[in-house]
Tab-separated table of C-alpha atoms and ligand atoms in Angstrom:
chain	number	residue	atom	x	y	z
A	52	MET	CA	0.000	0.000	0.000
A	53	MET	CA	1.241	3.477	-0.791
A	54	GLY	CA	1.414	6.305	1.764
A	55	MET	CA	-1.551	8.558	1.799
A	56	VAL	CA	-1.236	12.223	1.068
A	57	GLU	CA	0.959	14.892	-0.432
A	58	MET	CA	0.834	18.682	-0.599
A	59	ARG	CA	1.924	20.822	-3.484
A	60	ASP	CA	4.211	23.718	-2.680
A	61	ASP	CA	1.667	26.295	-3.769
A	62	GLU	CA	-0.975	25.048	-1.361
A	63	PRO	CA	-1.394	26.923	1.926
A	64	THR	CA	0.992	25.399	4.439
A	65	ASP	CA	-1.435	25.550	7.311
A	66	ALA	CA	-3.857	23.105	5.749
A	67	PRO	CA	-4.178	19.994	7.896
A	68	ALA	CA	-3.025	16.784	6.293
A	69	ALA	CA	-6.553	15.458	6.146
A	70	SER	CA	-7.437	18.041	3.503
A	71	VAL	CA	-4.975	16.733	0.934
A	72	THR	CA	-5.491	13.506	-0.884
A	73	ALA	CA	-2.911	12.742	-3.587
A	74	PRO	CA	-0.583	9.773	-2.987
A	75	LEU	CA	2.795	10.380	-1.324
A	76	LEU	CA	5.598	10.873	-3.825
A	77	PRO	CA	8.785	8.788	-3.631
A	78	HIS	CA	11.394	10.119	-1.206
A	79	VAL	CA	15.131	10.032	-0.731
A	80	ILE	CA	15.509	10.319	3.035
A	81	VAL	CA	18.882	11.796	3.994
A	82	LEU	CA	19.645	11.000	7.611
A	83	PHE	CA	22.372	13.141	9.177
A	84	GLY	CA	23.698	11.644	12.405
A	85	ALA	CA	22.902	8.196	10.984
A	86	THR	CA	25.232	6.335	13.358
A	87	GLY	CA	24.090	8.228	16.476
A	88	ASP	CA	22.030	7.144	19.457
A	89	LEU	CA	18.708	8.546	18.213
A	90	ALA	CA	19.128	7.056	14.745
A	91	ARG	CA	19.856	3.631	16.184
A	92	ARG	CA	17.214	3.636	18.904
A	93	LYS	CA	14.340	5.335	17.154
A	94	LEU	CA	14.797	6.550	13.593
A	95	LEU	CA	16.043	3.448	11.782
A	96	PRO	CA	13.618	1.099	13.610
A	97	GLY	CA	10.870	3.696	13.045
A	98	MET	CA	11.513	3.839	9.295
A	99	LEU	CA	11.350	0.067	9.097
A	100	HIS	CA	8.071	0.036	11.000
A	101	LEU	CA	6.576	2.779	8.825
A	102	ALA	CA	7.595	0.866	5.729
A	103	GLU	CA	6.038	-2.322	7.044
A	104	ALA	CA	2.857	-0.511	7.998
A	105	GLY	CA	2.559	0.673	4.388
A	106	LEU	CA	3.006	4.296	5.381
A	107	LEU	CA	6.121	5.039	3.350
A	108	PRO	CA	6.102	5.661	-0.373
A	109	ASP	CA	8.895	4.200	-2.514
A	110	TYR	CA	12.047	5.424	-0.751
A	111	ARG	CA	15.792	5.216	-0.351
A	112	LEU	CA	17.623	6.182	2.823
A	113	VAL	CA	21.087	7.724	2.659
A	114	GLY	CA	22.864	7.789	6.025
A	115	VAL	CA	25.388	10.550	6.661
A	116	ALA	CA	27.832	10.764	9.588
A	117	THR	CA	31.466	11.477	10.334
A	118	GLU	CA	32.556	7.823	10.486
A	119	GLU	CA	34.200	6.431	7.349
A	120	LEU	CA	31.832	3.511	6.645
A	121	SER	CA	30.996	1.564	3.528
A	122	HIS	CA	27.377	0.986	2.461
A	123	ASP	CA	27.644	-2.517	3.879
A	124	ASP	CA	29.059	-1.309	7.211
A	125	PHE	CA	26.093	1.022	7.533
A	126	ARG	CA	23.652	-1.713	6.614
A	127	ALA	CA	25.197	-3.916	9.304
A	128	LEU	CA	24.868	-1.111	11.873
A	129	ALA	CA	21.263	-0.540	10.824
A	130	ARG	CA	20.434	-4.236	11.043
A	131	GLU	CA	21.816	-4.411	14.562
A	132	ALA	CA	19.809	-1.302	15.500
A	133	VAL	CA	16.485	-2.555	14.167
A	134	GLU	CA	17.029	-5.938	15.794
A	135	GLU	CA	17.898	-4.420	19.145
A	136	PHE	CA	15.417	-1.557	19.260
A	137	GLY	CA	12.665	-2.437	16.764
A	138	ARG	CA	9.174	-3.229	17.996
A	139	ALA	CA	8.701	-6.364	15.936
A	140	LYS	CA	10.968	-9.270	15.146
A	141	VAL	CA	12.993	-8.550	12.014
A	142	THR	CA	12.487	-11.293	9.443
A	143	ASP	CA	14.855	-11.960	6.567
A	144	SER	CA	12.291	-10.742	4.067
A	145	SER	CA	11.513	-7.501	5.935
A	146	TRP	CA	15.233	-6.854	6.328
A	147	HIS	CA	15.923	-7.628	2.685
A	148	ASP	CA	13.443	-5.020	1.522
A	149	PHE	CA	14.696	-2.410	3.998
A	150	GLY	CA	18.442	-3.109	3.762
A	151	ARG	CA	18.584	-2.838	-0.011
A	152	ARG	CA	17.261	0.724	0.207
A	153	LEU	CA	20.047	1.902	2.530
A	154	ALA	CA	23.224	3.687	1.492
A	155	TYR	CA	25.894	5.689	3.271
A	156	VAL	CA	28.095	8.661	2.606
A	157	PRO	CA	30.600	10.092	5.128
A	158	THR	CA	30.583	13.850	5.805
A	159	SER	CA	34.163	13.935	4.500
A	160	ALA	CA	32.740	13.379	0.980
A	161	GLY	CA	31.547	17.000	1.171
A	162	PRO	CA	28.597	18.537	-0.691
A	163	ALA	CA	29.633	17.042	-4.060
A	164	GLY	CA	29.857	13.500	-2.652
A	165	LEU	CA	26.534	13.898	-0.892
A	166	ARG	CA	24.843	15.172	-4.027
A	167	GLU	CA	26.217	12.327	-6.082
A	168	GLN	CA	24.832	9.704	-3.683
A	169	VAL	CA	21.422	11.342	-3.405
A	170	LEU	CA	21.062	11.745	-7.167
A	171	LEU	CA	22.106	8.163	-7.726
A	172	HIS	CA	19.199	6.999	-5.580
A	173	GLU	CA	16.848	9.566	-6.880
A	174	LYS	CA	17.375	8.176	-10.367
A	175	GLU	CA	15.959	4.843	-9.199
A	176	LEU	CA	12.876	6.573	-7.846
A	177	GLY	CA	12.001	8.696	-10.827
A	178	ARG	CA	11.947	12.415	-11.520
A	179	GLU	CA	9.179	13.273	-9.103
A	180	ALA	CA	11.192	12.140	-6.068
A	181	ARG	CA	11.392	14.449	-3.074
A	182	HIS	CA	14.110	14.805	-0.468
A	183	LEU	CA	13.555	14.594	3.267
A	184	HIS	CA	16.598	15.717	5.213
A	185	TYR	CA	16.547	14.596	8.853
A	186	LEU	CA	19.126	16.451	10.979
A	187	SER	CA	19.633	14.174	13.975
A	188	ILE	CA	22.652	16.173	15.121
A	189	PRO	CA	23.559	18.561	17.950
A	190	PRO	CA	22.477	22.218	17.584
A	191	THR	CA	26.024	23.426	16.879
A	192	ALA	CA	26.242	21.186	13.813
A	193	ALA	CA	22.880	22.253	12.361
A	194	GLY	CA	24.019	25.494	10.663
A	195	PRO	CA	26.947	23.858	8.810
A	196	VAL	CA	24.728	20.990	7.608
A	197	VAL	CA	22.065	23.383	6.330
A	198	ARG	CA	24.756	25.236	4.386
A	199	MET	CA	26.120	21.955	3.060
A	200	LEU	CA	22.653	21.121	1.703
A	201	ALA	CA	22.608	24.451	-0.122
A	202	GLU	CA	26.062	23.794	-1.603
A	203	ALA	CA	24.929	20.331	-2.645
A	204	ASP	CA	21.891	21.929	-4.284
A	205	LEU	CA	19.498	19.640	-2.403
A	206	VAL	CA	17.003	22.289	-1.353
A	207	ASP	CA	14.344	22.805	-3.997
A	208	ARG	CA	12.308	19.641	-3.683
A	209	ALA	CA	13.191	19.091	-0.060
A	210	ARG	CA	11.773	19.249	3.409
A	211	ILE	CA	14.016	19.395	6.419
A	212	ILE	CA	13.391	17.981	9.896
A	213	MET	CA	15.496	19.631	12.589
A	214	GLU	CA	16.043	17.979	15.965
A	215	LYS	CA	15.769	19.719	19.286
A	216	PRO	CA	17.268	21.558	21.021
A	217	PHE	CA	17.014	24.231	18.326
A	218	GLY	CA	20.001	26.400	19.279
A	219	ARG	CA	21.549	26.719	22.747
A	220	ASP	CA	20.091	30.075	23.730
A	221	LEU	CA	18.180	32.986	22.192
A	222	GLU	CA	21.099	34.317	20.127
A	223	SER	CA	22.072	30.961	18.650
A	224	ALA	CA	18.425	30.046	17.934
A	225	ARG	CA	17.936	33.358	16.110
A	226	ALA	CA	21.159	32.856	14.161
A	227	LEU	CA	20.135	29.305	13.250
A	228	ASN	CA	16.680	30.448	12.151
A	229	ALA	CA	18.322	33.151	10.011
A	230	THR	CA	20.651	30.591	8.364
A	231	VAL	CA	17.776	28.198	7.766
A	232	HIS	CA	15.618	30.941	6.247
A	233	GLN	CA	18.376	32.005	3.841
A	234	ILE	CA	18.153	28.542	2.362
A	235	PHE	CA	14.730	26.990	3.052
A	236	ARG	CA	11.226	28.452	3.006
A	237	GLU	CA	9.505	28.163	6.373
A	238	ASP	CA	6.970	25.698	4.955
A	239	GLN	CA	9.879	23.334	4.172
A	240	VAL	CA	11.091	23.340	7.786
A	241	PHE	CA	9.874	20.891	10.445
A	242	ARG	CA	11.315	21.558	13.917
A	243	ILE	CA	10.673	18.324	15.726
A	244	ASP	CA	9.825	17.792	19.368
A	245	HIS	CA	8.967	14.138	19.629
A	246	PHE	CA	6.856	14.572	22.786
A	247	LEU	CA	4.232	16.230	20.583
A	248	GLY	CA	4.162	13.108	18.444
A	249	LYS	CA	3.248	10.923	21.394
A	250	GLU	CA	-0.282	9.578	21.130
A	251	ALA	CA	-0.901	10.559	24.743
A	252	ALA	CA	0.152	14.184	24.162
A	253	GLN	CA	-2.328	14.495	21.319
A	254	ASN	CA	-4.911	12.983	23.583
A	255	ILE	CA	-4.524	16.016	25.862
A	256	LEU	CA	-5.942	18.101	23.013
A	257	ALA	CA	-8.738	15.607	22.391
A	258	PHE	CA	-9.580	15.410	26.080
A	259	ARG	CA	-9.631	19.169	26.563
A	260	PHE	CA	-11.309	20.339	23.388
A	261	ALA	CA	-13.569	17.468	22.299
A	262	ASN	CA	-15.437	17.488	25.618
A	263	GLY	CA	-17.453	20.148	27.384
A	264	LEU	CA	-16.905	18.663	30.823
A	265	PHE	CA	-13.524	19.992	31.916
A	266	GLU	CA	-13.000	23.205	29.962
A	267	PRO	CA	-15.248	25.307	32.261
A	268	ILE	CA	-13.066	24.420	35.249
A	269	TRP	CA	-9.732	24.553	33.405
A	270	ASN	CA	-8.545	27.764	35.019
A	271	ARG	CA	-7.246	29.537	38.126
A	272	ASP	CA	-10.650	29.429	39.847
A	273	HIS	CA	-10.577	25.635	40.058
A	274	ILE	CA	-6.989	24.521	39.511
A	275	ASP	CA	-4.467	24.885	42.318
A	276	HIS	CA	-1.314	23.864	40.443
A	277	VAL	CA	0.016	21.672	37.661
A	278	GLN	CA	2.938	19.231	37.683
A	279	ILE	CA	4.789	18.010	34.601
A	280	ASP	CA	7.120	15.318	35.833
A	281	VAL	CA	9.429	13.260	33.599
A	282	PRO	CA	11.920	11.334	35.749
A	283	GLU	CA	14.142	8.873	33.893
A	284	THR	CA	16.176	5.929	35.159
A	285	LEU	CA	18.649	6.122	32.228
A	286	SER	CA	22.150	7.501	32.563
A	287	VAL	CA	23.867	9.473	29.813
A	288	ASP	CA	26.129	6.585	28.789
A	289	GLY	CA	26.753	6.519	25.077
A	290	ARG	CA	25.856	10.168	24.548
A	291	ALA	CA	28.034	11.983	27.067
A	292	ALA	CA	29.519	14.333	24.453
A	293	PHE	CA	26.071	15.610	23.467
A	294	TYR	CA	24.818	15.701	27.033
A	295	GLU	CA	27.823	17.510	28.482
A	296	GLU	CA	27.183	20.496	26.236
A	297	THR	CA	23.401	20.291	26.589
A	298	GLY	CA	22.269	19.372	30.123
A	299	ALA	CA	18.773	18.589	31.351
A	300	TYR	CA	17.339	22.082	30.944
A	301	ARG	CA	18.176	22.369	27.237
A	302	ASP	CA	17.625	18.673	26.520
A	303	MET	CA	14.219	18.315	28.165
A	304	VAL	CA	12.716	21.475	29.668
A	305	VAL	CA	13.023	24.169	27.022
A	306	THR	CA	11.871	21.503	24.590
A	307	HIS	CA	9.566	18.688	25.685
A	308	LEU	CA	8.282	19.919	29.044
A	309	PHE	CA	7.427	23.435	27.838
A	310	GLN	CA	5.697	22.042	24.757
A	311	ILE	CA	3.522	19.822	26.944
A	312	LEU	CA	2.881	22.786	29.220
A	313	ALA	CA	1.536	24.660	26.189
A	314	PHE	CA	-0.911	21.833	25.348
A	315	ILE	CA	-2.193	22.001	28.930
A	316	ALA	CA	-2.352	25.806	29.132
A	317	MET	CA	-3.408	26.971	25.661
A	318	GLU	CA	-6.776	28.475	24.796
A	319	PRO	CA	-8.992	26.476	22.428
A	320	PRO	CA	-7.577	26.979	18.909
A	321	THR	CA	-10.008	28.158	16.242
A	322	ALA	CA	-9.275	25.015	14.216
A	323	LEU	CA	-7.189	21.894	14.448
A	324	GLU	CA	-4.623	23.246	12.047
A	325	PRO	CA	-1.000	24.313	12.319
A	326	LYS	CA	-1.420	28.087	12.309
A	327	ALA	CA	-4.229	28.129	14.830
A	328	ILE	CA	-2.514	25.700	17.205
A	329	SER	CA	0.829	27.402	16.894
A	330	GLU	CA	-0.728	30.796	17.593
A	331	GLU	CA	-2.384	29.575	20.808
A	332	LYS	CA	0.804	27.865	21.979
A	333	ASN	CA	2.818	30.989	21.239
A	334	LYS	CA	0.372	33.075	23.280
A	335	VAL	CA	1.107	30.832	26.255
A	336	PHE	CA	4.847	31.226	25.712
A	337	ARG	CA	4.443	35.005	25.437
A	338	ALA	CA	2.528	35.067	28.710
A	339	MET	CA	5.107	32.985	30.566
A	340	LEU	CA	7.215	34.955	33.005
A	341	PRO	CA	11.010	34.660	32.681
A	342	ILE	CA	12.127	31.650	34.708
A	343	ASN	CA	13.373	32.907	38.047
A	344	PRO	CA	16.678	31.210	39.035
A	345	ALA	CA	15.452	31.245	42.654
A	346	HIS	CA	12.699	28.868	41.482
A	347	VAL	CA	15.090	26.402	39.875
A	348	VAL	CA	16.879	23.391	41.396
A	349	ARG	CA	19.732	21.927	39.335
A	350	GLY	CA	21.284	18.587	40.224
A	351	GLN	CA	23.937	16.189	39.021
A	352	TYR	CA	23.953	12.487	39.858
A	353	GLU	CA	26.894	11.120	41.807
A	354	GLY	CA	29.229	9.449	39.355
A	355	TYR	CA	28.285	11.572	36.332
A	356	ARG	CA	31.747	13.156	36.291
A	357	SER	CA	33.468	9.811	35.953
A	358	THR	CA	31.530	8.980	32.768
A	359	ALA	CA	33.836	8.771	29.719
A	360	GLY	CA	33.681	12.061	27.835
A	361	VAL	CA	32.559	14.130	30.850
A	362	ASP	CA	34.705	16.892	32.352
A	363	ALA	CA	35.950	15.947	35.825
A	364	ARG	CA	34.681	19.331	37.103
A	365	SER	CA	31.545	19.412	34.990
A	366	GLN	CA	28.723	21.666	36.184
A	367	THR	CA	26.282	20.252	33.628
A	368	GLU	CA	22.957	19.450	35.273
A	369	THR	CA	21.519	15.972	34.852
A	370	PHE	CA	18.429	17.023	36.817
A	371	VAL	CA	16.277	20.097	36.933
A	372	ALA	CA	13.117	21.059	38.778
A	373	LEU	CA	11.509	24.464	38.482
A	374	ARG	CA	8.430	26.568	38.867
A	375	ALA	CA	6.993	28.301	35.800
A	376	ASP	CA	4.274	30.961	35.874
A	377	ILE	CA	1.899	32.011	33.137
A	378	ASP	CA	0.768	35.566	33.604
A	379	ASN	CA	-2.619	35.617	31.888
A	380	TRP	CA	-6.276	35.612	32.937
A	381	ARG	CA	-6.614	31.855	32.869
A	382	TRP	CA	-3.480	30.966	34.834
A	383	ALA	CA	-2.338	33.912	36.985
A	384	GLY	CA	-1.288	32.548	40.384
A	385	VAL	CA	-1.315	28.877	39.310
A	386	PRO	CA	2.240	27.507	39.511
A	387	PHE	CA	3.420	24.901	37.026
A	388	PHE	CA	6.050	22.634	38.622
A	389	LEU	CA	8.329	20.842	36.181
A	390	ARG	CA	10.860	18.162	36.969
A	391	THR	CA	13.079	15.852	34.943
A	392	GLY	CA	16.405	14.106	35.423
A	393	LYS	CA	18.535	11.078	34.708
A	394	GLN	CA	19.261	8.153	37.040
A	395	LEU	CA	16.212	8.798	39.173
A	396	ALA	CA	14.188	6.302	41.137
A	397	GLU	CA	11.585	5.613	38.453
A	398	GLY	CA	10.918	6.371	34.836
A	399	ALA	CA	7.591	8.109	34.229
A	400	ARG	CA	6.003	10.923	32.244
A	401	ILE	CA	3.056	12.428	33.995
A	402	VAL	CA	1.021	15.590	33.881
A	403	SER	CA	-0.954	16.122	37.032
A	404	ILE	CA	-3.629	18.764	37.510
A	405	ALA	CA	-4.450	19.433	41.168
A	406	PHE	CA	-7.902	20.906	41.754
A	407	ARG	CA	-8.688	23.342	44.531
A	408	GLU	CA	-10.173	21.834	47.641
A	409	PRO	CA	-13.738	22.726	48.699
A	410	PRO	CA	-13.934	26.006	50.653
A	411	LYS	CA	-15.522	24.382	53.683
A	412	SER	CA	-15.813	20.839	54.938
A	413	MET	CA	-19.001	19.520	56.505
A	414	PHE	CA	-17.294	16.190	57.164
A	415	PRO	CA	-16.358	15.419	60.758
A	416	ALA	CA	-12.744	15.453	61.928
A	417	GLY	CA	-11.170	12.062	61.269
A	418	SER	CA	-13.419	11.348	58.287
A	419	GLY	CA	-10.399	11.275	55.995
A	420	VAL	CA	-11.428	14.110	53.709
A	421	GLY	CA	-8.401	15.982	52.340
A	422	THR	CA	-5.890	13.615	53.923
A	423	GLU	CA	-4.815	12.211	50.567
A	424	GLY	CA	-4.291	15.569	48.898
A	425	PRO	CA	-6.614	17.327	46.485
A	426	ASP	CA	-8.531	15.768	43.609
A	427	HIS	CA	-6.236	15.164	40.673
A	428	LEU	CA	-6.556	14.627	36.982
A	429	THR	CA	-3.467	12.716	35.867
A	430	PHE	CA	-2.285	12.078	32.332
A	431	ASP	CA	0.291	9.318	32.077
A	432	LEU	CA	2.162	9.960	28.838
A	433	ALA	CA	3.700	6.491	28.779
A	434	ASP	CA	3.706	4.668	25.457
A	435	SER	CA	0.830	2.688	26.819
A	436	SER	CA	-0.893	5.770	28.150
A	437	LYS	CA	-3.388	6.147	30.984
A	438	LEU	CA	-5.634	8.746	32.523
A	439	SER	CA	-6.979	9.014	36.051
A	440	LEU	CA	-9.395	11.270	37.873
A	441	SER	CA	-9.194	10.944	41.637
A	442	PHE	CA	-11.834	12.052	44.120
A	443	TYR	CA	-13.057	11.366	47.656
A	444	GLY	CA	-15.864	8.878	48.057
A	445	LYS	CA	-17.604	7.194	50.925
A	446	ARG	CA	-16.098	4.071	52.416
A	447	PRO	CA	-18.846	1.399	52.468
A	448	GLY	CA	-20.284	0.685	55.904
A	449	PRO	CA	-21.557	2.647	58.889
A	450	GLY	CA	-20.653	6.293	59.573
A	451	MET	CA	-18.949	8.641	57.111
A	452	LYS	CA	-15.376	7.674	56.372
A	453	LEU	CA	-13.872	8.885	53.126
A	454	ASP	CA	-11.341	7.251	50.855
A	455	LYS	CA	-9.519	8.514	47.790
A	456	LEU	CA	-10.955	6.725	44.775
A	457	SER	CA	-10.368	7.136	41.070
A	458	LEU	CA	-11.807	6.727	37.619
A	459	GLN	CA	-9.150	5.356	35.321
A	460	PHE	CA	-8.775	4.721	31.646
A	461	ALA	CA	-5.946	2.960	29.805
A	462	LEU	CA	-5.168	3.202	26.111
A	463	HIS	CA	-5.379	-0.528	25.577
A	464	GLU	CA	-9.043	-0.433	26.575
A	465	THR	CA	-9.711	1.089	23.155
A	466	GLY	CA	-8.616	-2.260	21.697
A	467	ARG	CA	-6.464	-0.322	19.241
A	468	GLU	CA	-3.081	-0.217	20.903
A	469	ALA	CA	-1.524	-1.896	17.883
A	470	ASP	CA	-2.446	1.120	15.730
A	471	VAL	CA	-0.289	3.503	17.776
A	472	LEU	CA	2.615	4.971	15.862
A	473	GLU	CA	5.736	5.642	17.869
A	474	ALA	CA	6.252	9.432	18.174
A	475	TYR	CA	9.092	9.703	15.635
A	476	GLU	CA	7.214	7.533	13.161
A	477	ARG	CA	4.160	9.730	13.409
A	478	LEU	CA	6.208	12.892	12.929
A	479	VAL	CA	8.363	11.627	10.049
A	480	HIS	CA	5.171	10.630	8.294
A	481	ASP	CA	3.582	14.030	9.008
A	482	ALA	CA	6.650	15.794	7.590
A	483	MET	CA	6.475	13.744	4.398
A	484	VAL	CA	2.831	14.635	4.103
A	485	GLY	CA	3.625	18.310	4.751
A	486	ASP	CA	1.557	18.588	7.931
A	487	HIS	CA	3.075	21.053	10.444
A	488	THR	CA	0.418	20.593	13.158
A	489	LEU	CA	2.641	18.764	15.643
A	490	PHE	CA	5.852	20.692	14.990
A	491	THR	CA	7.220	23.707	16.839
A	492	SER	CA	7.565	27.203	15.396
A	493	ALA	CA	10.539	29.569	15.122
A	494	GLU	CA	8.705	32.234	17.126
A	495	GLY	CA	7.731	29.845	19.905
A	496	ILE	CA	11.228	28.449	20.257
A	497	GLU	CA	12.815	31.894	20.343
A	498	ARG	CA	10.394	33.000	23.039
A	499	LEU	CA	11.218	29.936	25.149
A	500	TRP	CA	14.917	30.762	24.956
A	501	GLU	CA	14.068	34.353	25.879
A	502	ILE	CA	12.261	33.372	29.090
A	503	SER	CA	15.126	30.963	29.853
A	504	ARG	CA	17.711	33.717	29.737
A	505	PRO	CA	17.924	34.398	33.517
A	506	VAL	CA	18.472	30.756	34.368
A	507	LEU	CA	20.955	30.182	31.536
A	508	SER	CA	22.998	33.257	32.383
A	509	GLU	CA	22.937	32.791	36.155
A	510	PRO	CA	22.345	29.099	36.747
A	511	PRO	CA	21.911	28.065	40.378
A	512	VAL	CA	24.664	25.790	41.720
A	513	THR	CA	24.520	22.163	40.680
A	514	LEU	CA	23.633	20.022	43.704
A	515	PRO	CA	24.659	16.368	43.923
A	516	TYR	CA	22.046	13.623	44.210
A	517	TRP	CA	22.224	9.860	44.522
A	518	SER	CA	21.345	7.619	41.626
A	519	GLY	CA	17.996	6.022	42.373
A	520	SER	CA	16.729	9.031	44.366
A	521	TRP	CA	14.220	11.697	43.279
A	522	GLY	CA	16.858	14.444	42.958
A	523	PRO	CA	18.341	16.933	45.439
A	524	VAL	CA	16.261	17.270	48.612
A	525	THR	CA	15.617	21.006	48.045
A	526	ILE	CA	12.995	20.095	45.452
A	527	ASP	CA	10.584	19.707	48.356
A	528	ASP	CA	11.070	23.362	49.336
A	529	LEU	CA	10.433	24.378	45.747
A	530	ILE	CA	6.953	22.890	45.742
A	531	ALA	CA	6.005	23.361	49.449
A	532	PRO	CA	3.394	23.466	50.903
A	533	ARG	CA	2.308	21.189	48.081
A	534	SER	CA	4.123	17.959	47.338
A	535	TRP	CA	5.334	16.030	44.319
A	536	ARG	CA	2.879	13.442	43.070
A	537	LEU	CA	5.651	10.958	42.283
A	538	PRO	CA	6.251	8.441	43.724
A	539	PHE	CA	2.509	7.749	43.683
A	540	ARG	CA	0.972	6.839	47.019
A	541	ARG	CA	-1.494	4.562	45.251
A	542	GLY	CA	-0.334	2.805	42.083
A	543	TRP	CA	-2.320	2.631	38.876
A	544	ARG	CA	-4.903	-0.126	38.833
A	545	THR	CA	-3.881	-2.966	36.576
A	546	PRO	CA	-6.310	-2.537	33.713
A	547	THR	CA	-8.436	-5.536	32.860
A	548	ALA	CA	-8.468	-6.629	29.236
B	689	BG6	C1	15.141	13.006	24.245
B	689	BG6	C2	16.234	13.424	25.176
B	689	BG6	O1	14.742	14.086	23.450
B	689	BG6	O2	14.035	12.548	25.017
B	689	BG6	C3	16.641	12.271	26.057
B	689	BG6	O3	17.356	13.865	24.408
B	689	BG6	C4	15.447	11.688	26.770
B	689	BG6	O4	17.623	12.689	27.002
B	689	BG6	C5	14.336	11.398	25.783
B	689	BG6	O5	15.840	10.496	27.427
B	689	BG6	C6	13.059	10.983	26.481
B	689	BG6	O6	12.118	10.637	25.525
B	689	BG6	P1	11.170	9.379	25.708
B	689	BG6	O7	10.238	9.435	24.559
B	689	BG6	O8	12.068	8.188	25.697
B	689	BG6	O9	10.519	9.600	27.038
C-alpha cells in the first residue's frame, strides 16, 4: 500500500493533512547523524516500522555521519539497530526489503559527494522524487549541515526535519533560524519535538477540546497547580559528548516539558490546524514569566563526572526542577512545577492537575477528607498511556469515612493499541505529508529561549544527588506546601483486558 497524502508547494501550508489527498511521492531520506544514538534507537527502527505498515512511499535512505563507513558497514549497523530496538521481530524478508534501500556517505565526501549519492538513488525513484533531510545532530552542527545542503543543491524539492534543542540560547536560535531561512522556506522546515508526536500528548488536546466537561473548570478558579514530571532511570552513557554540552534544561525542559505545558495551558484553537494551534501555543509562551533562578533546582547524579567524555569538574545538570508561571487571565497565580532528570528512582512521564479543595468541609474530623491531597486529573504519557481522575468517596459501611478513589482509563481499553505509531514515526510521516500541526515554530522556540535567559545566564549551583533518588532534597522546598505526586501513594490499577 502506498502512503496517503501529499501537498503541493503552492498550497497553503497551514492546511491539515486530512485536507490533501494525492498519494505520497517517492522520497530520498537523507539522515544526518545516521550512526548516532537517536538514529539507532528510534529513527532506523521507526523507518522500518513505517515501511512495514505501508506508510512510506517508494524510498531510499542515505545515512550521513562522520565515520568512514561503507554501504555494507552502515547496513550492518542498521540491522543491529532494528534488531535491538525495533518493535517487531525482524524477518529476513523484511530486512531484505529495507536493507537494499540503505546507502551511506561520510561527511568527508563533502557537498559534491553527498549530491552524487542522493542523485544516484533519486534516479531509481524517478523524476518526481522528493528529499527529506533529517538532521539528527547537535544544535552546533545544524548550521553547517544546512549550508552543506545548499552547496549540494538539495534544497528545492526538499523538506528538512530539525532535531531539538534548536540552538543553545536565544542568540544561537535566532542565528540558526536566520541561516535556515536564507536557504529553506519556512513551509519546508519541520522543527521536531517528539513529545508532541506521542499519542498521549495528542490525547490532551482531544480530552480538553472534544469534551465540554472539563473546559469550564480549566482555570485559576478551580486549579491549584500543575505538575509536569518526567523522571528517567537512564544515565547518559553513550551520549556523554552531546549531554555535556546540553544538560537537562536544554535537553528536556526548554523543549519537551514546555511544549507539553503549552498543550495544557493553551486556549482552544479556532481550528485543528498548524497556524491556529501554533498561535495559541505561542500566546502561552508570550505570557510565561522569565524563569526565576530562585525557582530552579539543578542537580547532578553522583558518578556523572566519571563517565567517559565528561569533564571531571563538569557543572552540567543531569536534573532540573523548576516553577513556571503564566501571567494571563486563565493561569495567573497557578504555579506549574516541572521536573526531569537522569538516574532517578523511576521512569515516568506524567502531567498532574491538582484541583482546589472545597472552601468548607461539613465532614467530621477524622473522616479522611483531604488527607490524601486534592482531587487530581493525571495524564500518564507512557507509550501505553493512561488517565486518572481521583476524588473522595464514601467508604462502604456505617458512619462517614472517606477514601480517595479514582476513575481510570488505559489506552489498551480502546482495543487499538496496535495502531499507535511511535512518536518519531508519526512525525516523520507528518513531515512527508507536509503537515506542520505537531511541529514547533521559530517564534515559539525563540520565546522559550528568551524566558530561559535568567536561568541560563545565572544558573543556580549544581547540587549532587544519589542515583535512584528523586533528585536533590531542596525540590521539596520548591513545591512546598504542596508535594510532588511521584512516587505515587497509590499505584495505577492494573487494567483488565
Ligand atoms: C530526548 C532526550 O529528546 O528525550 C533524552 O534527548 C530523553 O535525554 C528522551 O531520554 C526521552 O524521551 P522518551 O520518549 O524516551 O521519554
